[in-house]
PDB file of C-alpha atoms in Angstrom:
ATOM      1  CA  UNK A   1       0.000   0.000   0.000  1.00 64.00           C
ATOM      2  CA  UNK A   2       1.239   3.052  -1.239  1.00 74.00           C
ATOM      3  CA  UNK A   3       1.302   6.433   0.861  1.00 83.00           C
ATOM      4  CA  UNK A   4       1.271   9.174  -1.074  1.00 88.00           C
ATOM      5  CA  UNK A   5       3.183  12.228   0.002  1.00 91.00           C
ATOM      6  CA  UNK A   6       3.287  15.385  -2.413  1.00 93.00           C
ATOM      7  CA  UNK A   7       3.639  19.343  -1.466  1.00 95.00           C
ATOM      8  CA  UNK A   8       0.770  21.617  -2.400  1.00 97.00           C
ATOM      9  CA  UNK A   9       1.543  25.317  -3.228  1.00 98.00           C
ATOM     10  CA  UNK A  10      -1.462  28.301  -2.608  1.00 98.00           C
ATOM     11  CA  UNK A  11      -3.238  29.138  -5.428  1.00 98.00           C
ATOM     12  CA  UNK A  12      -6.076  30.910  -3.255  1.00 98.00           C
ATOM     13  CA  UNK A  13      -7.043  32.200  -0.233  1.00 98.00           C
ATOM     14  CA  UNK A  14     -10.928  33.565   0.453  1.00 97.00           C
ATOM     15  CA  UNK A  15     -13.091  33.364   3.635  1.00 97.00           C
ATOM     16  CA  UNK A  16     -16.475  31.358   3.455  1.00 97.00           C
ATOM     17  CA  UNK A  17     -17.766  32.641   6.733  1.00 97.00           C
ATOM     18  CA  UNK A  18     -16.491  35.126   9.749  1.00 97.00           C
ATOM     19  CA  UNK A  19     -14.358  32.039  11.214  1.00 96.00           C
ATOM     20  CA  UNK A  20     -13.996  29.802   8.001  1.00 97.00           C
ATOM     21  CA  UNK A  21     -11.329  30.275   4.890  1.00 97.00           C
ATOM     22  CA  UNK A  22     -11.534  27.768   2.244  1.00 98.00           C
ATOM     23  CA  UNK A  23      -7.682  27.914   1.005  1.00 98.00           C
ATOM     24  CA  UNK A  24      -6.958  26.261  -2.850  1.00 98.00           C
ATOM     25  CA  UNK A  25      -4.009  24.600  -3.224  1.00 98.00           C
ATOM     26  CA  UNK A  26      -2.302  22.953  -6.424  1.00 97.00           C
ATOM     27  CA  UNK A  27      -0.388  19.950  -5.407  1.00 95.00           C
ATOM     28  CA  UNK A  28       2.576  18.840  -6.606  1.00 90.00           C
ATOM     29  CA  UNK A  29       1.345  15.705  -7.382  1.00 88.00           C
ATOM     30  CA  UNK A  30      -2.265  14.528  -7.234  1.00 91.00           C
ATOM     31  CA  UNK A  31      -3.391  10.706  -7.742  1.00 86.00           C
ATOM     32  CA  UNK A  32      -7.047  10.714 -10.119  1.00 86.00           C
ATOM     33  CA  UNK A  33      -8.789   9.064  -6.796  1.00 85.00           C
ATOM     34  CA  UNK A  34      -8.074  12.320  -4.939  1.00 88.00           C
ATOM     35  CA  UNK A  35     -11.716  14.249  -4.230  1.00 88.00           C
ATOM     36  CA  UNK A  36     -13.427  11.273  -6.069  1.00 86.00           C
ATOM     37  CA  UNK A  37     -15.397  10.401  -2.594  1.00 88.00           C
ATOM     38  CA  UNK A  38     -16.783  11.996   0.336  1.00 93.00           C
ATOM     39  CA  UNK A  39     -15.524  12.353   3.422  1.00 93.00           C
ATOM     40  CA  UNK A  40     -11.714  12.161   2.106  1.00 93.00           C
ATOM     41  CA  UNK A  41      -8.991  12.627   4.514  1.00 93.00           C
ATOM     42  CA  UNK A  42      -5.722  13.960   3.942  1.00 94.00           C
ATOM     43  CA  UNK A  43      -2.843  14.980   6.428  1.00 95.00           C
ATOM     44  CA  UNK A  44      -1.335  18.695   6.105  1.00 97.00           C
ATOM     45  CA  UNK A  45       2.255  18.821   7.181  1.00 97.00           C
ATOM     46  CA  UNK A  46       3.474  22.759   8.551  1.00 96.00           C
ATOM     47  CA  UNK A  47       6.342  24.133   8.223  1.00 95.00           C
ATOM     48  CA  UNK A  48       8.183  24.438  11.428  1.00 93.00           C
ATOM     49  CA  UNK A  49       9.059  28.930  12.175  1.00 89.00           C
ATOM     50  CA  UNK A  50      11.724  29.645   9.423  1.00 89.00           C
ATOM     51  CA  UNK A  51      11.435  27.251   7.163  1.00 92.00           C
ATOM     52  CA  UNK A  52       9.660  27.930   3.803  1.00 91.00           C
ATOM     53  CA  UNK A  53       8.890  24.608   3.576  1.00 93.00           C
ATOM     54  CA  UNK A  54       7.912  21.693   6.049  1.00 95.00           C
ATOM     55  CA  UNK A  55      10.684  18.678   6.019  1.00 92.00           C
ATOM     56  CA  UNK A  56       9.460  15.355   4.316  1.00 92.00           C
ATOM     57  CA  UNK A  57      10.450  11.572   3.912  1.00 90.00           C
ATOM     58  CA  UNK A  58      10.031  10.849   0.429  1.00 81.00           C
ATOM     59  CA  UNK A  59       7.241   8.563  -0.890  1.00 76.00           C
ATOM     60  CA  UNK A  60       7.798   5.001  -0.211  1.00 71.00           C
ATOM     61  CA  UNK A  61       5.439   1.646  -0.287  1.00 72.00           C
ATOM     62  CA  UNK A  62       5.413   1.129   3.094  1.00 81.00           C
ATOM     63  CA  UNK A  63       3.078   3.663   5.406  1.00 82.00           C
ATOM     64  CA  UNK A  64       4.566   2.314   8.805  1.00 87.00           C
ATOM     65  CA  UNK A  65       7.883   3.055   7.459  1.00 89.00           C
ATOM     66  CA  UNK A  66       7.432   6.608   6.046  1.00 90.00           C
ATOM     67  CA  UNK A  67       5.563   7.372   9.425  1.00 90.00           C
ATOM     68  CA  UNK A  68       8.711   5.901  11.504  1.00 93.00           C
ATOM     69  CA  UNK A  69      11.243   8.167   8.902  1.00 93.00           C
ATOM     70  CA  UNK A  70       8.865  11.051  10.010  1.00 93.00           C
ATOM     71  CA  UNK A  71       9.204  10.710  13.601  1.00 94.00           C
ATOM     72  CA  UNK A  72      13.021  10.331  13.243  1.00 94.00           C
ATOM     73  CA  UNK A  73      13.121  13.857  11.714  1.00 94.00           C
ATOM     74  CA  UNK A  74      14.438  15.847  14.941  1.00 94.00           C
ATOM     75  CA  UNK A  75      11.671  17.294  16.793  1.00 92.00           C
ATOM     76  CA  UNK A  76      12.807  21.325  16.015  1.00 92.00           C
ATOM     77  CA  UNK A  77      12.419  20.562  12.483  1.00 94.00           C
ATOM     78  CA  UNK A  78       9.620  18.001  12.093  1.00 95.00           C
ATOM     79  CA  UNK A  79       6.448  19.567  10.589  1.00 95.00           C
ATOM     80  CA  UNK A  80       3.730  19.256  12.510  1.00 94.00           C
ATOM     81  CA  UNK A  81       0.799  17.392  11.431  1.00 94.00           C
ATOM     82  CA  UNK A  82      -2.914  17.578  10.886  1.00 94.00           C
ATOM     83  CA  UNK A  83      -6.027  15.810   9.429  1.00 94.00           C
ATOM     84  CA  UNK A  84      -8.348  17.341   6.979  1.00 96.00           C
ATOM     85  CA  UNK A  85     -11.282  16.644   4.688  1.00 96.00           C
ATOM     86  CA  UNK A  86     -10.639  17.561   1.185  1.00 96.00           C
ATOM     87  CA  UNK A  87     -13.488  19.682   0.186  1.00 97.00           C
ATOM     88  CA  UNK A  88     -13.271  19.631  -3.389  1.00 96.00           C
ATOM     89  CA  UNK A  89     -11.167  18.455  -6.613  1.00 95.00           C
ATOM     90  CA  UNK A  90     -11.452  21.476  -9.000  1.00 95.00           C
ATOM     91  CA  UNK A  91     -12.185  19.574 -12.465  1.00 93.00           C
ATOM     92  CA  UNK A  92      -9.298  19.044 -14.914  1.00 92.00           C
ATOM     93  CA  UNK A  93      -6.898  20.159 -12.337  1.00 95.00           C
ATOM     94  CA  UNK A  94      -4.584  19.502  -9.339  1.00 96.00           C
ATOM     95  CA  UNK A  95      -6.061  22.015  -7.573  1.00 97.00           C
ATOM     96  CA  UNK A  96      -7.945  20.626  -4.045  1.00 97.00           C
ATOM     97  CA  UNK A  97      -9.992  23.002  -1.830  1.00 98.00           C
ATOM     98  CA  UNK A  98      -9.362  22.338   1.788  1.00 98.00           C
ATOM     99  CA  UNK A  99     -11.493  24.492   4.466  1.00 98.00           C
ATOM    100  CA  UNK A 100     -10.008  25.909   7.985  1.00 97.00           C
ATOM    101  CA  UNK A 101     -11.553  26.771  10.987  1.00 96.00           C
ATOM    102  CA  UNK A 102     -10.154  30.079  12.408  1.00 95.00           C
ATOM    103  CA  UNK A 103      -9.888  29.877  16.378  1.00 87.00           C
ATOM    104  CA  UNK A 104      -6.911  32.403  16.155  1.00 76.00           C
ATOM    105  CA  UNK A 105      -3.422  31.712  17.546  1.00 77.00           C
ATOM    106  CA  UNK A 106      -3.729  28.593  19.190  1.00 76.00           C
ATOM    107  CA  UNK A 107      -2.648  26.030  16.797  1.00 84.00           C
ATOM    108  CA  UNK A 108      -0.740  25.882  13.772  1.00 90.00           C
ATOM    109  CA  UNK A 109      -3.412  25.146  11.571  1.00 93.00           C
ATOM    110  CA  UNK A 110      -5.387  27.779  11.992  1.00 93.00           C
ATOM    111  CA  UNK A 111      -2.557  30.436  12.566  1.00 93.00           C
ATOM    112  CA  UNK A 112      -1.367  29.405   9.206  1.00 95.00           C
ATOM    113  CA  UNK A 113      -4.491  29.787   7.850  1.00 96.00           C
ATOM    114  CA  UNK A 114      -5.025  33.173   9.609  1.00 95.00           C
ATOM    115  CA  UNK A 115      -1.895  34.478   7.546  1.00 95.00           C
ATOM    116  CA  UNK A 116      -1.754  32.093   4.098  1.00 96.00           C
ATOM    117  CA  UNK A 117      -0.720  33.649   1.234  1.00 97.00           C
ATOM    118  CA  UNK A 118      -0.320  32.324  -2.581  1.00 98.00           C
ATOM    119  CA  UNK A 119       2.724  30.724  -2.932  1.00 97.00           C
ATOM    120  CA  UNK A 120       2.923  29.334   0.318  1.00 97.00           C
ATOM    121  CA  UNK A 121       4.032  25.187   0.885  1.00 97.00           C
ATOM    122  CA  UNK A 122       2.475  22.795   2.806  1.00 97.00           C
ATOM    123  CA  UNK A 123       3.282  19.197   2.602  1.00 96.00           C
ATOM    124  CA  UNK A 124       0.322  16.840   1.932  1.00 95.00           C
ATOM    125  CA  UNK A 125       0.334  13.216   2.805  1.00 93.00           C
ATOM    126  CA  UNK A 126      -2.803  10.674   1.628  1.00 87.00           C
ATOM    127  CA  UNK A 127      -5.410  10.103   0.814  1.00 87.00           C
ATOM    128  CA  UNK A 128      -5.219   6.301   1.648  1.00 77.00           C
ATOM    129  CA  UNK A 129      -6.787   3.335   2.610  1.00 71.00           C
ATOM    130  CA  UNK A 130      -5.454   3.832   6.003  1.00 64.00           C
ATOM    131  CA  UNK A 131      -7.698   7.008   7.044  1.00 63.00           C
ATOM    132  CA  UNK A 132     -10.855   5.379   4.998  1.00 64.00           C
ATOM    133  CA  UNK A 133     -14.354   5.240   6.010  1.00 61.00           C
ATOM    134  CA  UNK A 134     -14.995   2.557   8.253  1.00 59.00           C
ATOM    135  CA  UNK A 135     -18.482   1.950   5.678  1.00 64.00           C
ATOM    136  CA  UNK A 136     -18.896   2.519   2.292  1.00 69.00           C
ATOM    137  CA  UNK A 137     -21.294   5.837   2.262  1.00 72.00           C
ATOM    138  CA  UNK A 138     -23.143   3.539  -0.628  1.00 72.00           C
ATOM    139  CA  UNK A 139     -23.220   0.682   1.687  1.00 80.00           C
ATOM    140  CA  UNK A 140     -24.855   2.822   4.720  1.00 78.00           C
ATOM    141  CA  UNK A 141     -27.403   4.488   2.183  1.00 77.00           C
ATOM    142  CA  UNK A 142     -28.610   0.833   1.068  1.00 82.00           C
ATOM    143  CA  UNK A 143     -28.478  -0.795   4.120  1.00 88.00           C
ATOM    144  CA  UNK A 144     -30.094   1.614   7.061  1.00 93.00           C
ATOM    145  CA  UNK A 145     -33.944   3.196   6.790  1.00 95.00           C
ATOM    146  CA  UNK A 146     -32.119   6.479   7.095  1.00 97.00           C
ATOM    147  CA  UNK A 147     -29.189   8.522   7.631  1.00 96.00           C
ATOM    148  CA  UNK A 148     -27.838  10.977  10.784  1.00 97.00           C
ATOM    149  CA  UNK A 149     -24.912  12.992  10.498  1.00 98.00           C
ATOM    150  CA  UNK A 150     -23.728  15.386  13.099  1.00 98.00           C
ATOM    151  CA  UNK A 151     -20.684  17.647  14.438  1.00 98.00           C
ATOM    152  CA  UNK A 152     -19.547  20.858  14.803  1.00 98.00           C
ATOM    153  CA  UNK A 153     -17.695  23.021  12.533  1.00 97.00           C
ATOM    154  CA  UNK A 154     -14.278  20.984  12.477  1.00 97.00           C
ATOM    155  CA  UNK A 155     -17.138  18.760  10.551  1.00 97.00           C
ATOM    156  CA  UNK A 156     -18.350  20.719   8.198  1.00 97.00           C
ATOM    157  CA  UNK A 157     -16.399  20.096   4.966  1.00 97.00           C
ATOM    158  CA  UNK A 158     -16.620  16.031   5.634  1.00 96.00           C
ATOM    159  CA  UNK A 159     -20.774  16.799   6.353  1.00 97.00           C
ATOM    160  CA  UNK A 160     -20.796  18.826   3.073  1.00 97.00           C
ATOM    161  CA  UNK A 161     -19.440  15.919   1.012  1.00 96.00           C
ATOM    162  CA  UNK A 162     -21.757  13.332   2.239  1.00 95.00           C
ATOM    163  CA  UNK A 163     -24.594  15.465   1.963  1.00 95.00           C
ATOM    164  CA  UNK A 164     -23.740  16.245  -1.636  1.00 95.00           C
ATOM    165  CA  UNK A 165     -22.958  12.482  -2.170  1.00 93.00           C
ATOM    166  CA  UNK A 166     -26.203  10.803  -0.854  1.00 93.00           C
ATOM    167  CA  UNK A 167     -28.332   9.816  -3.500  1.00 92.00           C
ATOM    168  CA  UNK A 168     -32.173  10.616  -4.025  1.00 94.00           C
ATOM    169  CA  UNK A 169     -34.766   9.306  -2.457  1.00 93.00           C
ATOM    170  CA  UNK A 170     -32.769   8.947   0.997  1.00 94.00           C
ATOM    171  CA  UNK A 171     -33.655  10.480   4.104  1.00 96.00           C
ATOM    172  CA  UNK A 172     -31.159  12.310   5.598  1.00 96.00           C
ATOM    173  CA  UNK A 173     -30.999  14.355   8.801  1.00 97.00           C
ATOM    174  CA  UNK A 174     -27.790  16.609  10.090  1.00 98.00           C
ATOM    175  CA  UNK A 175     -26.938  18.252  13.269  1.00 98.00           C
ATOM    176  CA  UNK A 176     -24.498  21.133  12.626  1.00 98.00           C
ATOM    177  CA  UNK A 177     -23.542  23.037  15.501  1.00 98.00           C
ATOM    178  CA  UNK A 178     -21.938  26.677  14.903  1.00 98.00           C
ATOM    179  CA  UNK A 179     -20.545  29.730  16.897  1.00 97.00           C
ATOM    180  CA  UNK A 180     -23.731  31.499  15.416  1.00 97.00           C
ATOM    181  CA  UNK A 181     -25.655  31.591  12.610  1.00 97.00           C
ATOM    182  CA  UNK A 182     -23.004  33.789  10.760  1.00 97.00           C
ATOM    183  CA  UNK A 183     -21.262  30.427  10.182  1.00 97.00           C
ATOM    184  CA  UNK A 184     -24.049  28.822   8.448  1.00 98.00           C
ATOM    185  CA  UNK A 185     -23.041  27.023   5.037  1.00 96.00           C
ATOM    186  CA  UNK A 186     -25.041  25.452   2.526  1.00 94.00           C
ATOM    187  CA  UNK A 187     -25.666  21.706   2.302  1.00 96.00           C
ATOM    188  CA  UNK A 188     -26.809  21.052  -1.215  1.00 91.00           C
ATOM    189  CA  UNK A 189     -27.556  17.108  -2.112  1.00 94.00           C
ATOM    190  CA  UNK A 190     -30.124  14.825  -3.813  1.00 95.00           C
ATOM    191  CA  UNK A 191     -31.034  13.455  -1.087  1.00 94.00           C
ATOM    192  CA  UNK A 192     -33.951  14.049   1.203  1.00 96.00           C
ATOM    193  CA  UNK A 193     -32.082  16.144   3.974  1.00 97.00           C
ATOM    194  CA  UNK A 194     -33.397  18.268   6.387  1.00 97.00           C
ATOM    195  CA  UNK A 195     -30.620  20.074   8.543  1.00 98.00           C
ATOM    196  CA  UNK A 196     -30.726  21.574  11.818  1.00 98.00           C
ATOM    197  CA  UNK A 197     -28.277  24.626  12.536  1.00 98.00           C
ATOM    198  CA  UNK A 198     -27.385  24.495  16.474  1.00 98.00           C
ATOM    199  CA  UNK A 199     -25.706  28.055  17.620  1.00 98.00           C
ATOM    200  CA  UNK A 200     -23.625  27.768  20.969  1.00 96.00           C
ATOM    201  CA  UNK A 201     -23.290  30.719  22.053  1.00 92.00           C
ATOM    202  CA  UNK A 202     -21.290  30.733  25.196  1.00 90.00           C
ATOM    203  CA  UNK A 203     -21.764  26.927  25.839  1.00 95.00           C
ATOM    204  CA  UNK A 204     -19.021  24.753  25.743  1.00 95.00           C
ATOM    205  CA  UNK A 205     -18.192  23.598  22.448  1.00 94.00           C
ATOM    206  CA  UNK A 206     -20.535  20.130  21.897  1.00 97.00           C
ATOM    207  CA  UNK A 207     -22.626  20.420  24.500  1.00 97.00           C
ATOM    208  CA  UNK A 208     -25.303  22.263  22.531  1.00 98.00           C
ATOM    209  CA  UNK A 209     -25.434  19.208  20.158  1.00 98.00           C
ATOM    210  CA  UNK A 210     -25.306  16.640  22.069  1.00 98.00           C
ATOM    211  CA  UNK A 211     -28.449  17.841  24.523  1.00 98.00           C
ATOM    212  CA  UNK A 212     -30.351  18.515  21.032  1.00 98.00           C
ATOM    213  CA  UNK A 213     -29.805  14.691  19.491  1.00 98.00           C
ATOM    214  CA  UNK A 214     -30.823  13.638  22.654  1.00 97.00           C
ATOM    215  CA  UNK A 215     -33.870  16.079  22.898  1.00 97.00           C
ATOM    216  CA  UNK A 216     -34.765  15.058  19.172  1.00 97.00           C
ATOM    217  CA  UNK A 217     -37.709  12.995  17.915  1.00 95.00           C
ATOM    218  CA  UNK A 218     -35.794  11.128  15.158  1.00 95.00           C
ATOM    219  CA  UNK A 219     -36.957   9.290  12.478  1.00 95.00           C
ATOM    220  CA  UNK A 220     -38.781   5.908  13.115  1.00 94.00           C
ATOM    221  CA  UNK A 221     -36.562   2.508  12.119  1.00 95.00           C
ATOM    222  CA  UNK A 222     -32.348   1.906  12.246  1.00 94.00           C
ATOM    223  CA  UNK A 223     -30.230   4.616  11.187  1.00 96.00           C
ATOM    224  CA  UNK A 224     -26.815   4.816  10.025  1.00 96.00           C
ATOM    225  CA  UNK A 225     -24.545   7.702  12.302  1.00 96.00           C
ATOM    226  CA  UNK A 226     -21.869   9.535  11.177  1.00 96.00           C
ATOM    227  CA  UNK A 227     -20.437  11.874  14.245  1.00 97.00           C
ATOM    228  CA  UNK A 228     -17.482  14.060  14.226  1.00 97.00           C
ATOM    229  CA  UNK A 229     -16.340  16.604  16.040  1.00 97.00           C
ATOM    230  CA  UNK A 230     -14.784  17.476  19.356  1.00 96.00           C
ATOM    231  CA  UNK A 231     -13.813  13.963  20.992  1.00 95.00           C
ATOM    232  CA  UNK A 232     -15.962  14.182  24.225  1.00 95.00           C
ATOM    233  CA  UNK A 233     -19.117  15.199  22.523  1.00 97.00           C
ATOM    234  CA  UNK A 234     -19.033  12.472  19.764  1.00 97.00           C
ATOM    235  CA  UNK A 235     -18.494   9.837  22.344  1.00 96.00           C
ATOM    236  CA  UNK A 236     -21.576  10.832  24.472  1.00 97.00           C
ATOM    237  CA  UNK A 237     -23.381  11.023  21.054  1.00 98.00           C
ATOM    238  CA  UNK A 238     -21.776   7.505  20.246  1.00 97.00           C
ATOM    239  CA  UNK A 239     -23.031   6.296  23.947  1.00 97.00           C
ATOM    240  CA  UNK A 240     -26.242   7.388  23.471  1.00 97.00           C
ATOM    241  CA  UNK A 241     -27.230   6.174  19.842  1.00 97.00           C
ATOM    242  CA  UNK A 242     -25.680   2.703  20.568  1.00 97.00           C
ATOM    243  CA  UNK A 243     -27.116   2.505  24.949  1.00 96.00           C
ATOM    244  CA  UNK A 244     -29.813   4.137  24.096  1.00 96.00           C
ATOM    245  CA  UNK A 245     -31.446   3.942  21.081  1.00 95.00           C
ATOM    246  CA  UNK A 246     -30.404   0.902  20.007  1.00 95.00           C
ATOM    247  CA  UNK A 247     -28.293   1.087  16.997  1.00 95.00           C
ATOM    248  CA  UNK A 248     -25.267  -1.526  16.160  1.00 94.00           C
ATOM    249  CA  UNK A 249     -22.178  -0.033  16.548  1.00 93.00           C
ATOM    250  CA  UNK A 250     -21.326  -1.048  13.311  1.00 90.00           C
ATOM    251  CA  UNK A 251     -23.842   1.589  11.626  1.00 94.00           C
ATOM    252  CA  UNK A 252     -21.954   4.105  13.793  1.00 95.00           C
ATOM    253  CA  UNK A 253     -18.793   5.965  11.896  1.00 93.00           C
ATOM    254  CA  UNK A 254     -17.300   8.154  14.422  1.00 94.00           C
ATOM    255  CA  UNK A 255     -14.862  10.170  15.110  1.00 93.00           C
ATOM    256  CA  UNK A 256     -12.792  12.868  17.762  1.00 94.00           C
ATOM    257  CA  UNK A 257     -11.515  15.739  15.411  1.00 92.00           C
ATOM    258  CA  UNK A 258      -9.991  17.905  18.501  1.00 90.00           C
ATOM    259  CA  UNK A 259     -10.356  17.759  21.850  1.00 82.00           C
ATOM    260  CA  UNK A 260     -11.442  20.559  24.057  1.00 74.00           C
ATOM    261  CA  UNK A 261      -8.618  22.252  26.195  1.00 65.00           C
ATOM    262  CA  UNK A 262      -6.108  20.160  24.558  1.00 58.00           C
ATOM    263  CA  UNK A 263      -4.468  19.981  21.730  1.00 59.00           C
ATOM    264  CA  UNK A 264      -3.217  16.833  19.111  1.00 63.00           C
ATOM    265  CA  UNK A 265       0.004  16.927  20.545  1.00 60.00           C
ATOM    266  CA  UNK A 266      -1.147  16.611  23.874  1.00 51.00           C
ATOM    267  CA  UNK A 267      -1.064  12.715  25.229  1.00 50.00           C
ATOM    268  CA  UNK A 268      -4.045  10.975  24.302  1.00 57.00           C
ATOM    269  CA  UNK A 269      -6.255   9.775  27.122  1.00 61.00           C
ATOM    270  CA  UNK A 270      -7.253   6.894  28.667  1.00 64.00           C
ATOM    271  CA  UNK A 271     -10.908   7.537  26.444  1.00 69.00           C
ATOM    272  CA  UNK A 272      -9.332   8.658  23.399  1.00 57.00           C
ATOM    273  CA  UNK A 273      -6.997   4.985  23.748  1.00 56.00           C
ATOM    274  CA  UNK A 274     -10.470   3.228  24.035  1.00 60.00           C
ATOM    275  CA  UNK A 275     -11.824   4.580  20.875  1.00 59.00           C
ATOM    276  CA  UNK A 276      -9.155   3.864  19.194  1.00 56.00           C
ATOM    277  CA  UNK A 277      -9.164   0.348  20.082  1.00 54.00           C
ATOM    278  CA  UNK A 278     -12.577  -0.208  19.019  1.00 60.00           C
ATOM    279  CA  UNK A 279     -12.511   1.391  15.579  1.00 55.00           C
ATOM    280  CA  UNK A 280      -9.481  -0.931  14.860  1.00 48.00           C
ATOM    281  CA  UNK A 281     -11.810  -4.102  15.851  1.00 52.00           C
ATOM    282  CA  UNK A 282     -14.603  -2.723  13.964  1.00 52.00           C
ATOM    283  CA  UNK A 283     -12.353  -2.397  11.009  1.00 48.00           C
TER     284      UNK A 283
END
């Protein structure tokens, strides 16, 4: 299994709402699979402070060993990394549109994003197999009497992609919660979706959603669940379709995008070691 590893230049900079900027990038590099399904994660590598360019292990067949080349990079030099959705392959191109949340100065995604420019290099590493979803979008469709997505603005792009990828005559229904309704974006798709914008105010971050899944009077029968978003709020999400409602774990596809009051280079916990375990026996 190949892992492919490219650098993508700005072509593009623009803000989609007060605390959103969809940045374009042209890659290097760009495999025809790339933005050809929803819900595609990549991994954006930043450059470390004066370097005009992060510091990459060349493309090899083996992901375990590019990841172990990457950790050997000393630590003042080795980019840091992050997960993203690609948003959209511009046709006819290798151009990708990634979207950033802007929460200010207090990680290096979005305090690059706060000051990108055109011309600017990021390394890019994926799509693969490895960050896949766990079910076939298809699959879910076909197989559950309807379909729930939910999460919070890290989730947006990923929710935009299966909404736009569902097919007609399936009934959809999406959670979004937002700092207010300035962050609203549209959610265009065949399918029948109805979406509910959550605004949280001075709450913290997942709690608003959470309460109003719970609060909800869903759709009769066995849906399929895809929740993303800050790690504590999908698990109690998670806890609650699966103790509560009834659905198999297997028609849940979840996962912790950021974790509140600590960061992805913090240690993970003891919860966020759980998780992990089951979506590898799930797998």
């Amino acid at each position: 299994m190949t892992l492919p590893v490219t650098f993508v230049e700005v072509a593009a900079v623009r803000r989609i709402t007060p605390r959103a900027a969809r940045v374009t990038f042209e890659a290097a590099a760009l495999d025809d699979t790339v933005g050809g399904a929803p819900d595609q994660q990549v991994k954006l590598c930043f450059p470390r402070p004066g370097q005009a360019e992060p510091v990459l292990p060349a493309q090899g067949d083996d992901p375990m060993g590019w990841y172990q080349a990457y950790l050997a990079i000393p630590e003042a030099e080795r980019p840091l990394m992050r997960s993203f959705t690609v948003r959209r392959r511009v046709p006819g191109t290798r151009r990708i549109e990634i979207d950033f949340v802007l929460h200010g100065d207090t990680g290096p995604a979005s305090a690059w994003a706060l000051r990108a420019e055109p011309g600017d290099r990021l390394g890019m590493v994926g799509p693969s197999e490895l960050y896949a979803r766990q079910v076939p979008l298809a699959e879910a469709a076909a197989t559950a009497d309807w379909i729930l997505l939910a999460g919070d603005e890290s989730a947006l792009p990923a929710i935009a992609t299966l909404a736009g990828a569902l097919p007609a005559g399936v009934r959809a229904l999406a959670f979004v919660e937002v700092a207010d309704e300035s962050e609203r974006q549209p959610l265009d798709g065949p399918a029948d979706l109805t979406v509910r914008w959550l605004y949280r105010g001075g709450a913290r971050p997942g709690v608003v959603l959470t309460e109003a899944v719970r609060a909800a009077e869903l759709p009769a029968g066995t849906p399929f669940a895809w929740l993303a978003g800050e790690a504590d709020a999908v698990r109690a999400l998670r806890r609650y379709l699966v103790g509560e409602r009834g659905v198999p774990k297997i028609f849940v596809d979840f996962s912790g995008y950021w974790r509140y009051r600590l960061t992805q280079d913090d240690a993970p916990t003891a919860e966020d070691l759980a998780d992990a375990q089951e979506k590898l026996t799930m797998s």
